[in-house]
Amino acid sequence: MKLVNIGFGNLINAQRVIAMVAPDSAPIKRIIQEAKDKGTLIDATFGRKTKTVLVMDSGHVVLSGIVPESVGARMTAEGEDE
């Protein structure tokens, strides 16, 4: 299991991430609202603006306060260690 920091001390299992997207488009906002309604939304922004939405293979949606490029770089950097 490879854990990646998604900001503010929060970690996710990188092997379970399906997509990493910006929260700006209407379809992504709809995904966030549906996850909130179903109870599968995890808000890891610590009250800051959402900059990355991570869709997990379990159906959970994780909100992060750091940009997708940073999360992607952390996933790549973590992968090089193994």
Backbone as a ProteinNet text record, in pm:
[ID]
protein_1_A
[PRIMARY]
MKLVNIGFGNLINAQRVIAMVAPDSAPIKRIIQEAKDKGTLIDATFGRKTKTVLVMDSGHVVLSGIVPESVGARMTAEGEDE
[TERTIARY]
85.2	0	89.5	63.3	142.7	57.9	94.4	21	83.6	-2.7	42.6	-22.7	56.2	6	-75.2	-201	-285.3	-305.1	-221.4	-223.8	-271	-209.8	-248.7	-242.6	-146.9	-126.5	-221.4	-300.6	-394.1	-329.8	-350.7	-291.4	-399.9	-374.8	-464.8	-383.3	-450.9	-387.6	-383.8	-266.7	-251.1	-298.6	-295	-334.8	-485.6	-562.8	-708.1	-766.1	-681.2	-727	-759.6	-880.2	-921.5	-893.3	-930.2	-912.9	-878.2	-802.6	-764.5	-796.7	-896	-943.5	-961.5	-967.4	-997.3	-1148.9	-1191.6	-1334.1	-1417.7	-1366.6	-1430.5	-1550	-1552.7	-1657.4	-1787.5	-1896.2	-2028.4	-2040	-1988.6	-1998.6	-1925.5	-1812.5	-1738.9	-1814.7	-1873.3	-1955.1	-2073.4	-2127.3	-2238.1	-2190.6	-2072.6	-2015.1	-1995.9	-1947.4	-1927.2	-2060.3	-2162.5	-2293.1	-2354.7	-2342.2	-2396	-2324.3	-2192.8	-2117.5	-2158.6	-2182.5	-2226.5	-2362.4	-2452.6	-2586.3	-2580.3	-2489.4	-2476.4	-2393.5	-2320.8	-2235.3	-2099.4	-2056.5	-1926.1	-1823.8	-1853.4	-1761.2	-1669	-1539.4	-1439.9	-1375.3	-1396.6	-1343.7	-1213.7	-1102.2	-970	-908.3	-993.3	-943.9	-912.8	-958.9	-941.8	-997.4	-1111.3	-1178.2	-1123.8	-1025.5	-970.1	-1044	-1011.5	-1075	-1034.1	-1131.3	-1103.8	-1030.9	-914.8	-837.2	-823.8	-844.1	-835	-947.1	-1007.7	-1108.6	-1051.2	-1043.8	-992.6	-1109.2	-1127.2	-1231.8	-1164.5	-1214.9	-1154.9	-1232.3	-1167.4	-1232.8	-1343.1	-1348.7	-1452.2	-1580.5	-1575.1	-1690.2	-1681.6	-1581.3	-1562.8	-1504.7	-1535.8	-1481.6	-1408.3	-1281.2	-1197.7	-1164.7	-1185.9	-1153.1	-1021.6	-933.4	-803.7	-783.1	-705.8	-679	-552.4	-487.6	-368.3	-396.6	-321.3	-348.3	-318.3	-387.8	-367.9	-223.9	-153.9	-15.6	72	48	126.1	95.6	-32.1	-69.5	-8.5	-16.7	40.6	190.5	258.6	403.2	437.5	356.8	380.5	358.4	258.3	233.7	350.2	401.7	514.1	639.6	664.7	783.8	777.3	661.3	646.7	670.5	628.2	643	787.3	871.9	1011.9	1090.9	1039.3	1109.7	1107.5	1006.6	993.3	1070.6
-117.8	0	123.8	215	336.3	455.7	521.9	637.2	765.9	859.3	987.2	1100.6	1200.4	1316.8	1404.1	1431.4	1517.1	1653.9	1686.2	1817.4	1814.2	1899.3	1920.4	1791.5	1704.2	1581.9	1468.4	1481.8	1377.7	1287.2	1155.8	1057.5	974.1	934.9	843.8	729.6	621	507.4	538.8	561.7	603.6	497.8	372.4	264.2	256.3	330.6	326.7	448.3	538.7	659.8	626.8	663.3	645.1	771.7	887.2	1013.8	1125.2	1221.3	1339	1459.7	1539.7	1646.4	1776.9	1887.2	2017.8	2027.7	2102.2	2106.2	2208.8	2265.3	2379.9	2347.2	2231.9	2204	2158.4	2177	2138.7	1988.3	1900.5	1757.4	1718.5	1780.2	1749.9	1803	1920.6	1974.1	1882.4	1822.4	1727.9	1601.5	1552.7	1435.7	1464.4	1583.4	1622.2	1624.9	1684.5	1694	1555.8	1468	1332.7	1255.6	1271.9	1204.9	1258.8	1389	1449.1	1391.8	1379.2	1324.8	1178.9	1100.3	957.9	934.4	1035.5	1018.9	961.1	971.6	917.7	1027.5	1149.4	1261.9	1274.3	1287.6	1310	1444.9	1539.2	1674.8	1688.2	1691.5	1702.6	1839.2	1941.1	2075	2160.4	2119.6	2197.7	2339.5	2351	2479.3	2567.2	2521	2599.1	2568.1	2641.5	2620.8	2485.3	2413.4	2284.4	2307.8	2245.6	2259.4	2128.6	2014.8	1883.9	1794.9	1721.8	1622.4	1486.8	1396.7	1261.9	1164.3	1089.1	987.9	853.8	782.6	656.9	538.6	423.6	305	250.8	295.6	253.1	335.4	437.6	526.2	651.9	660.9	780.6	893.1	1014.4	1133.6	1212.3	1242.8	1311.7	1450.4	1551.9	1689.7	1728.7	1790.9	1833.5	1982.2	2045.6	2188.1	2220.4	2121.2	2149	2113.6	2173	2159.4	2018.3	1973.5	1837.9	1808.1	1909.2	1888.4	1846.9	1908	1874.6	1733.2	1696.7	1561.5	1459.4	1488.3	1398.3	1383.5	1493.5	1488.4	1406.3	1418.7	1340.3	1192	1159.9	1018.9	963.9	1043	999.4	984.8	1080.8	1076.3	956.8	927.9	813.2	683.6	678.4	558	528.5	630.5	611.4	548.5	559.7	503.9	352.7	291.9	146	76.6
0	0	0	-92.1	-106.2	-62.5	47.2	96.8	43.9	3.2	-51.6	26	60.5	132.3	35.7	70.5	-13.9	49.1	145	206.8	350	432.9	571.6	654	620.6	696	662.4	558.6	518.1	414.1	429.6	340	274.1	149.1	78.4	20.1	-8.9	-75.1	-224.6	-277.9	-417.5	-515.8	-476.1	-565.7	-584.7	-506.3	-514.8	-586.6	-633.4	-701.7	-847.3	-890	-1029.3	-1109	-1050.7	-1122.2	-1024.7	-1076.8	-1001.6	-1089.5	-1051.3	-1138.2	-1061.8	-1136.4	-1079.2	-1056.8	-956.8	-920.6	-996.4	-1104.3	-1167.8	-1256.3	-1319.9	-1418.4	-1351.3	-1422.7	-1372	-1344.6	-1432.9	-1401.4	-1272.1	-1245.1	-1122.6	-1001.5	-1014.3	-905	-876.6	-981.4	-966.1	-893.9	-928.2	-861	-712	-680.7	-540.7	-466.2	-526.2	-461.1	-440.5	-540	-527.2	-415.7	-405.9	-299.7	-162.8	-155.1	-29.7	11.3	-85.5	-57.3	-13	-72.9	-40.6	85.8	130.8	248.1	216.8	92.2	52.4	22.7	64.2	43	162.9	135.7	240.5	212.8	303	286.3	363.9	292.5	354.6	326	309.4	275.8	397.9	514.9	637.6	621.3	554.2	539.7	429.2	358.3	248.1	118.9	14.6	-114.6	-172.6	-229.1	-292.7	-423.9	-439.1	-562	-637.8	-568.5	-632.2	-582.4	-674.8	-641.2	-681.2	-584.7	-610.2	-605.6	-712.6	-719.6	-692.9	-592.7	-550.3	-606.9	-614.8	-670	-579.2	-455	-361.7	-376.8	-463.1	-480.3	-395.7	-310.4	-229.7	-315.8	-275.8	-340.5	-232.1	-257	-159.7	-212.5	-129.3	-165.5	-99.8	-177.7	-126.9	-153.9	-68	-80.9	-156.8	-217.6	-298.2	-444.5	-534.5	-677.7	-728.3	-835	-887.4	-927.9	-978.4	-1020.5	-902.4	-786.9	-667.3	-619.4	-619	-577.3	-673.6	-803.6	-903.1	-886.8	-859.2	-838.7	-715.1	-610.7	-489.3	-516.2	-597.2	-631.5	-712	-804.8	-887.7	-803.3	-716.1	-630.5	-537	-483.6	-394.9	-471.8	-597	-678.3	-712.3	-717.8	-752.8	-638.6	-516.4	-401	-400.2	-462.4	-456.8	-565.5
[MASK]
++++++++++++++++++++++++++++++++++++++++++++++++++++++++++++++++++++++++++++++++++

